[in-house]
Amino acid sequence: MKKNGLIYFDNAATSYPKPSATLEACKYFTNKVGANPGRSGHRLSVEAGRIAYDARASVAELFNIEDPLQIIFTYNATYAINMALLGLLNPGDHVITSSIEHNSIARPLRYLEGQGVELTRVSVDSKTCQVDPGDFKRAIKPNTKLIAILHGSNVTGAILPITEIGKIARGNDVLFLVDSAQTAGAYPIDVESMNIDLLAFTGHKSLFGMQGTGGLYVREGVNVRPLIRGGTGSKSEEDIQPNFMPDRLESGTPNTPGLAALAEGVKFVLTEGILKIRSHEEGLIKQLVDGLSAIDGVNLVGDMTLDCRLPVVSFNVKGLLPSEVGQILDEKYDIMVRVGIHCAPWAHQTMDTYPKGTIRTSLSYLNESDEVERFLNAVNEISKKRRT
Ligand SMILES: Cc1ncc(COP(=O)(O)O)c(C=O)c1O
C-alpha cells in the first residue's frame, strides 16, 4: 500500500493500513455509543454489549467455534497466551513446545519452568523450518498436560502442521494450545477439525483490528484459572468471580472501540474469504522470494516452499548488519521493515541467525505487486553498493 509514498512491510508486527470499515466502526462507537458493555442497562450500554457480542460472534464464525461465549477478549495474543499457560499449568505438570516460539510462549514457559513445570522443546529443522509431529508424540509422558505451539513463525514464515499435532494431542488426552498471532485471518483455522482446545489470537495483525485487541478461545470443559478477577457487570452482588464464560476470565472494562473495529476486520476477512486472501498473498510471496533469491549477496533464511509459508520472509545482506539495511530502507527508500530478533531468540538460535537476527519483510493482503518491485529494486541497489 502507498501511504504518503511510504511502503509498509512490517505487517507481522501489526498490520497497516486497516480496511476503512474498521476505522468507521471505531469512530461510530466513540462518537455515538461510548458506554461500557454489559454494565448499566441503559440503551447505550446495551448497544455496547451488542457490539462486543458481534465481535465474539464474528471471531467464532471465522474459527468454527460453536459457542461465541467460549471466546474471551484480551489486549493482545501475549495476554491470551499468558492467561492460558499460567491458568492451566501447575508444578509437576509437563508441557511440550517447539524451538521456534515467540517470546509470548517462551518467556511464560521459562517462568513456569522456574516454578516446577517440566518443559520439553521439540526441535525445528533449520533447513525445512518444520517440526516432525512424531517428535511431539514421542515427547508425551504421563504428566504431560499441554502442547503449546505457534501456528506460523514470525521469523521464517513457516506454517507448522498443527492438524497432525492436534490429532496427537487429542489422542493422548493432552490439551492443545495454538498461538495463531501470525495466521488468524491469513490461513484457515478450524478449532474442531484441528482439535484445538485453546486458541490465542491477536486482533491487530491479519484480522485488521486495532492494537490492544486479541483473545483466547477456551474449549468448554477446559478449566483455566483466572489471572485477573474483578468487575464483570454480572453477579455484582457477589464478591467472588462468576464461574461462567466469558465472565470467569474477562474482568474490567474491555477495549470496546477496539472490539467494534475487530468485528469489522473479521467481517472483512470473512467477506474477502481466506482463500482469496491466501491466493493474493501467495502471488506476492512468490514475487518476493524469486526476486530476493536473484540478488547477489542476499541470503534467505529457511525453506521458501510456497504451500507452507506466510508472507513473512527473513533475509540478510552480505557484509551489512540487519540494522544498517533497515535504516537505509527507511531513510533512503521510505520502506518500513523490521530488523533484529523479532521477539523470538529461540527461532534465531534454531536458524543460526542469533544474535544479529535478520531483516524481516512481512506483507499483508493490502500490499501490491508494485510495492514488492520497488522493494526488490531497493535491496538490489543496497546489495550492489556494498559489493562495489
Ligand atoms: C508468533 C507470535 N506470537 C505472539 C505474538 C504476540 O502478539 P501480540 O503483539 O498480539 O501480543 C506475535 C507478535 O509478533 C507473534 O508473531
XYZ file of C-alpha atoms and ligand atoms in Angstrom:
404
model
C 0.000 0.000 0.000
C 1.204 3.543 -0.588
C 0.736 5.975 2.259
C 2.360 9.318 1.504
C 4.735 7.383 -0.732
C 5.755 5.039 2.073
C 5.824 1.279 1.759
C 4.855 -0.568 4.927
C 6.236 -4.116 5.013
C 6.016 -4.704 8.781
C 2.621 -6.385 8.919
C 3.848 -9.280 11.083
C 4.330 -6.707 13.854
C 0.981 -5.016 13.228
C -0.999 -4.512 10.049
C -1.217 -1.142 8.353
C -3.333 0.188 6.783
C -6.685 -1.131 8.008
C -9.857 -1.508 5.924
C -11.918 1.684 6.211
C -14.876 -0.159 7.812
C -12.739 -0.851 10.900
C -11.911 2.825 11.328
C -15.562 3.788 10.809
C -16.706 1.263 13.449
C -14.202 2.623 15.954
C -15.344 6.165 15.230
C -19.037 5.213 15.445
C -18.504 3.583 18.827
C -16.534 6.518 20.198
C -18.892 9.204 18.866
C -22.297 7.575 19.213
C -22.112 4.787 21.808
C -19.317 5.332 24.283
C -20.744 3.248 27.168
C -19.401 0.081 28.911
C -20.802 -3.186 27.582
C -22.793 -5.413 29.954
C -22.879 -2.898 32.775
C -25.506 -0.206 33.190
C -28.616 -1.486 31.412
C -29.373 1.783 29.587
C -29.625 1.780 25.806
C -26.056 2.882 25.131
C -24.700 0.149 27.381
C -26.941 -2.382 25.639
C -25.622 -1.177 22.254
C -22.022 -1.518 23.528
C -22.861 -5.083 24.642
C -24.303 -5.829 21.208
C -21.104 -4.586 19.536
C -18.902 -6.716 21.828
C -21.080 -9.755 21.108
C -20.915 -9.054 17.380
C -17.115 -9.226 17.627
C -17.349 -12.530 19.537
C -19.771 -13.998 17.000
C -17.603 -12.915 14.040
C -14.477 -14.461 15.579
C -16.469 -17.641 16.332
C -17.555 -17.885 12.696
C -14.004 -17.433 11.423
C -12.556 -20.197 13.622
C -15.602 -22.518 13.568
C -16.220 -22.069 17.302
C -19.673 -23.344 18.243
C -20.318 -21.082 21.236
C -19.069 -17.466 20.946
C -19.214 -17.178 24.754
C -16.219 -19.526 24.956
C -14.117 -16.680 23.497
C -12.654 -14.146 25.887
C -11.220 -10.855 24.745
C -7.785 -9.752 25.867
C -5.480 -6.917 24.838
C -3.258 -8.966 22.509
C -2.092 -12.535 21.822
C 0.585 -12.318 24.526
C -2.013 -11.687 27.214
C -4.149 -14.569 25.901
C -1.199 -16.987 25.895
C -0.219 -15.970 29.433
C -3.786 -16.495 30.625
C -3.776 -19.987 29.143
C -0.313 -21.068 30.348
C -0.456 -19.554 33.834
C -4.085 -20.553 34.243
C -3.535 -24.201 33.338
C -0.099 -25.370 34.399
C 0.916 -26.394 37.926
C 4.243 -27.532 39.390
C 4.820 -31.131 38.302
C 2.944 -30.735 35.010
C 4.812 -31.313 31.751
C 4.400 -29.039 28.719
C 5.729 -29.546 25.180
C 6.561 -26.689 22.838
C 8.802 -26.049 19.811
C 12.222 -24.458 19.393
C 10.867 -21.666 17.187
C 8.445 -19.992 19.594
C 7.940 -16.283 20.027
C 8.751 -14.876 23.473
C 4.999 -14.765 24.136
C 5.224 -18.516 24.722
C 8.942 -18.807 25.557
C 9.004 -16.336 28.448
C 5.952 -17.546 30.385
C 7.166 -21.125 29.897
C 10.661 -20.265 31.173
C 8.988 -18.577 34.156
C 6.815 -21.629 34.784
C 9.858 -23.884 34.473
C 11.299 -21.944 37.413
C 8.093 -22.748 39.330
C 8.477 -26.516 38.828
C 6.745 -27.091 35.480
C 8.657 -29.531 33.265
C 9.399 -28.217 29.756
C 10.316 -30.079 26.547
C 11.220 -28.201 23.381
C 10.769 -30.136 20.149
C 13.429 -29.176 17.599
C 12.599 -27.372 14.391
C 14.719 -28.372 11.384
C 16.809 -25.381 10.324
C 16.550 -26.271 6.608
C 12.858 -27.049 6.264
C 11.819 -24.813 9.226
C 9.444 -27.642 10.115
C 8.786 -29.908 13.081
C 8.216 -33.646 12.923
C 4.789 -34.266 14.520
C 6.131 -37.654 15.652
C 8.558 -35.809 17.950
C 5.587 -34.408 19.882
C 4.156 -37.900 20.250
C 7.484 -39.265 21.460
C 7.813 -36.413 23.994
C 4.486 -37.188 25.721
C 4.832 -38.524 29.294
C 2.279 -39.478 31.955
C 2.395 -35.936 33.406
C 2.100 -34.107 30.043
C -0.750 -31.649 30.338
C -0.296 -29.399 27.344
C 1.233 -28.946 23.896
C 1.667 -25.210 23.252
C 2.921 -24.069 19.841
C 2.680 -21.326 17.306
C 0.839 -21.925 14.048
C 3.005 -19.670 11.875
C 6.516 -18.422 12.599
C 7.066 -14.666 12.695
C 10.725 -15.245 11.723
C 10.706 -17.902 8.984
C 7.091 -17.607 7.835
C 6.749 -21.413 8.100
C 3.317 -22.813 8.951
C 3.552 -25.734 11.362
C 1.482 -28.927 10.880
C -0.992 -28.209 13.654
C -3.662 -30.557 12.329
C -1.317 -33.537 12.799
C -0.090 -32.282 16.169
C -3.679 -31.634 17.309
C -4.578 -35.235 16.465
C -1.676 -36.474 18.576
C -2.672 -34.232 21.492
C -6.322 -35.317 21.425
C -5.382 -38.995 21.011
C -3.240 -38.800 24.142
C -5.561 -36.701 26.341
C -3.198 -33.749 26.211
C -4.562 -30.199 25.877
C -3.586 -28.284 22.740
C -2.879 -24.519 22.774
C -2.214 -22.793 19.436
C -0.725 -19.311 19.094
C -2.346 -18.013 15.911
C -0.860 -14.496 16.114
C 0.568 -14.769 12.583
C -2.074 -16.949 10.943
C -5.500 -15.751 12.158
C -7.046 -14.091 9.114
C -4.297 -15.243 6.769
C -4.642 -19.024 6.864
C -7.623 -21.324 7.547
C -8.157 -22.239 11.215
C -10.883 -24.619 12.396
C -10.779 -25.446 16.104
C -12.880 -28.581 15.567
C -11.034 -30.284 12.719
C -7.668 -29.183 14.185
C -8.539 -30.421 17.709
C -7.581 -27.074 19.223
C -8.533 -26.729 22.902
C -7.187 -23.207 23.367
C -6.645 -20.712 20.553
C -4.822 -17.455 21.247
C -5.322 -14.806 18.586
C -4.461 -11.191 18.067
C -6.735 -8.548 16.607
C -4.193 -6.124 15.181
C -2.392 -8.202 12.557
C -4.209 -10.159 9.807
C -7.619 -9.601 11.414
C -7.100 -5.892 10.660
C -8.324 -4.683 14.084
C -6.725 -2.083 16.315
C -3.773 -2.537 18.638
C -4.982 -3.541 22.097
C -7.293 -6.330 20.921
C -6.891 -10.087 20.939
C -8.431 -13.071 22.612
C -8.461 -16.656 23.752
C -10.857 -19.423 22.818
C -11.235 -21.994 25.592
C -12.955 -25.282 24.754
C -15.923 -25.980 27.017
C -14.828 -28.093 29.980
C -11.203 -26.862 29.960
C -10.556 -25.326 33.341
C -8.441 -22.184 33.044
C -7.789 -20.395 36.350
C -8.491 -16.652 36.094
C -5.395 -14.450 36.282
C -7.460 -11.338 36.842
C -10.576 -11.062 38.974
C -12.953 -8.137 39.327
C -15.946 -6.382 37.836
C -17.826 -8.181 35.094
C -21.219 -6.471 35.266
C -22.715 -9.867 36.186
C -23.444 -11.248 39.693
C -22.477 -7.838 41.097
C -23.939 -8.760 44.466
C -21.248 -11.440 44.949
C -17.617 -10.798 45.885
C -16.348 -13.931 44.173
C -15.607 -14.300 40.470
C -18.506 -15.696 38.375
C -17.800 -19.213 37.152
C -19.368 -18.935 33.706
C -17.751 -17.896 30.437
C -16.735 -15.384 29.306
C -17.066 -13.531 32.649
C -14.918 -16.060 34.505
C -11.880 -14.913 32.512
C -12.900 -11.408 31.428
C -12.855 -8.714 34.118
C -12.815 -4.937 33.846
C -13.929 -2.676 31.020
C -12.770 -4.084 27.689
C -11.401 -2.143 24.726
C -14.879 -1.762 23.218
C -13.896 0.702 20.439
C -11.241 -1.865 19.538
C -13.827 -4.663 19.565
C -16.072 -2.620 17.258
C -13.141 -2.386 14.838
C -12.242 -6.059 15.322
C -15.774 -7.147 14.363
C -15.424 -5.246 11.095
C -11.891 -6.534 10.494
C -13.055 -10.133 10.883
C -16.064 -9.465 8.636
C -13.664 -8.057 6.038
C -11.689 -11.313 6.181
C -14.892 -13.391 6.006
C -16.228 -11.381 3.069
C -12.998 -11.450 1.084
C -12.504 -15.106 2.035
C -9.320 -16.721 3.336
C -8.726 -18.480 0.005
C -8.732 -15.188 -1.925
C -6.519 -13.578 0.729
C -4.144 -16.514 0.593
C -4.056 -16.527 -3.189
C -3.158 -12.811 -3.363
C -0.505 -13.248 -0.680
C 0.957 -16.308 -2.416
C 1.461 -14.216 -5.555
C 3.331 -11.607 -3.521
C 5.400 -14.232 -1.687
C 6.491 -15.805 -4.986
C 7.465 -12.426 -6.430
C 9.317 -11.506 -3.234
C 11.128 -14.833 -2.860
C 12.036 -15.126 -6.565
C 13.261 -11.518 -6.573
C 15.331 -11.793 -3.395
C 16.813 -15.147 -4.471
C 18.117 -13.498 -7.651
C 20.010 -10.741 -5.820
C 23.708 -11.355 -5.328
C 24.657 -11.127 -1.657
C 21.165 -11.845 -0.282
C 20.780 -14.908 1.956
C 17.222 -16.031 2.560
C 16.522 -17.717 5.892
C 14.784 -21.093 5.717
C 12.752 -23.037 3.206
C 10.848 -20.959 0.677
C 8.289 -23.629 -0.352
C 5.104 -21.747 -1.032
C 2.385 -24.030 0.311
C 3.550 -23.921 3.918
C 4.550 -20.333 4.413
C 3.166 -16.923 5.261
C 4.172 -13.657 3.556
C 6.929 -13.308 6.155
C 10.423 -13.539 4.685
C 13.654 -13.148 6.645
C 16.974 -12.478 4.935
C 20.391 -10.955 5.364
C 22.587 -8.918 3.044
C 26.227 -9.985 2.942
C 28.547 -7.512 4.634
C 25.791 -5.446 6.249
C 24.095 -5.666 9.621
C 20.292 -6.065 9.546
C 20.003 -2.718 11.339
C 22.082 -1.000 8.634
C 19.871 -2.382 5.864
C 16.712 -1.415 7.777
C 17.985 2.117 8.259
C 18.851 2.577 4.566
C 15.465 1.154 3.506
C 13.707 3.594 5.826
C 15.761 6.729 5.234
C 16.608 6.416 1.540
C 13.737 4.371 0.119
C 10.782 5.072 2.501
C 10.339 1.330 3.091
C 9.476 0.065 6.587
C 10.691 -3.402 7.598
C 11.651 -4.897 10.948
C 15.218 -5.862 11.775
C 16.827 -7.863 14.587
C 15.426 -10.692 16.668
C 11.667 -10.034 16.280
C 10.999 -11.097 19.916
C 11.987 -14.669 19.034
C 15.524 -15.578 20.257
C 14.719 -19.317 20.159
C 13.847 -19.038 16.471
C 17.144 -17.322 15.639
C 19.129 -19.838 17.679
C 17.381 -22.571 15.677
C 18.019 -20.867 12.321
C 21.604 -19.892 13.216
C 20.904 -16.175 12.850
C 21.418 -15.396 16.537
C 22.319 -12.819 17.885
C 22.321 -10.465 14.875
C 18.928 -11.578 13.625
C 17.524 -10.778 10.198
C 15.800 -8.232 8.042
C 12.141 -9.270 8.044
C 9.755 -8.333 5.271
C 6.134 -9.067 6.129
C 3.315 -8.349 3.716
C -0.421 -8.124 4.049
C -3.433 -8.694 1.807
C -3.460 -4.927 1.261
C 0.031 -4.816 -0.260
C 0.508 -4.792 -4.009
C 2.963 -6.154 -6.529
C 4.417 -2.738 -7.479
C 5.482 -2.243 -3.871
C 7.322 -5.565 -3.900
C 9.036 -4.489 -7.107
C 10.138 -1.188 -5.557
C 11.412 -3.077 -2.508
C 13.383 -5.550 -4.648
C 15.000 -2.705 -6.595
C 15.980 -1.055 -3.312
C 17.538 -4.249 -1.877
C 19.353 -4.820 -5.167
C 20.840 -1.319 -5.052
C 21.846 -1.677 -1.395
C 23.488 -5.025 -2.012
C 25.226 -3.827 -5.209
C 26.608 -0.735 -3.488
C 28.041 -2.953 -0.781
C 29.846 -5.068 -3.389
C 31.340 -2.154 -5.376
C 4.110 -15.894 16.759
C 3.699 -14.730 17.595
N 3.138 -14.942 18.793
C 2.740 -13.946 19.578
C 2.906 -12.632 19.189
C 2.457 -11.552 20.105
O 1.333 -10.892 19.593
P 0.749 -9.621 20.340
O 1.565 -8.463 19.903
O -0.661 -9.527 19.855
O 0.838 -9.872 21.774
C 3.497 -12.352 17.964
C 3.715 -10.963 17.555
O 4.575 -10.615 16.805
C 3.901 -13.427 17.143
O 4.468 -13.211 15.965
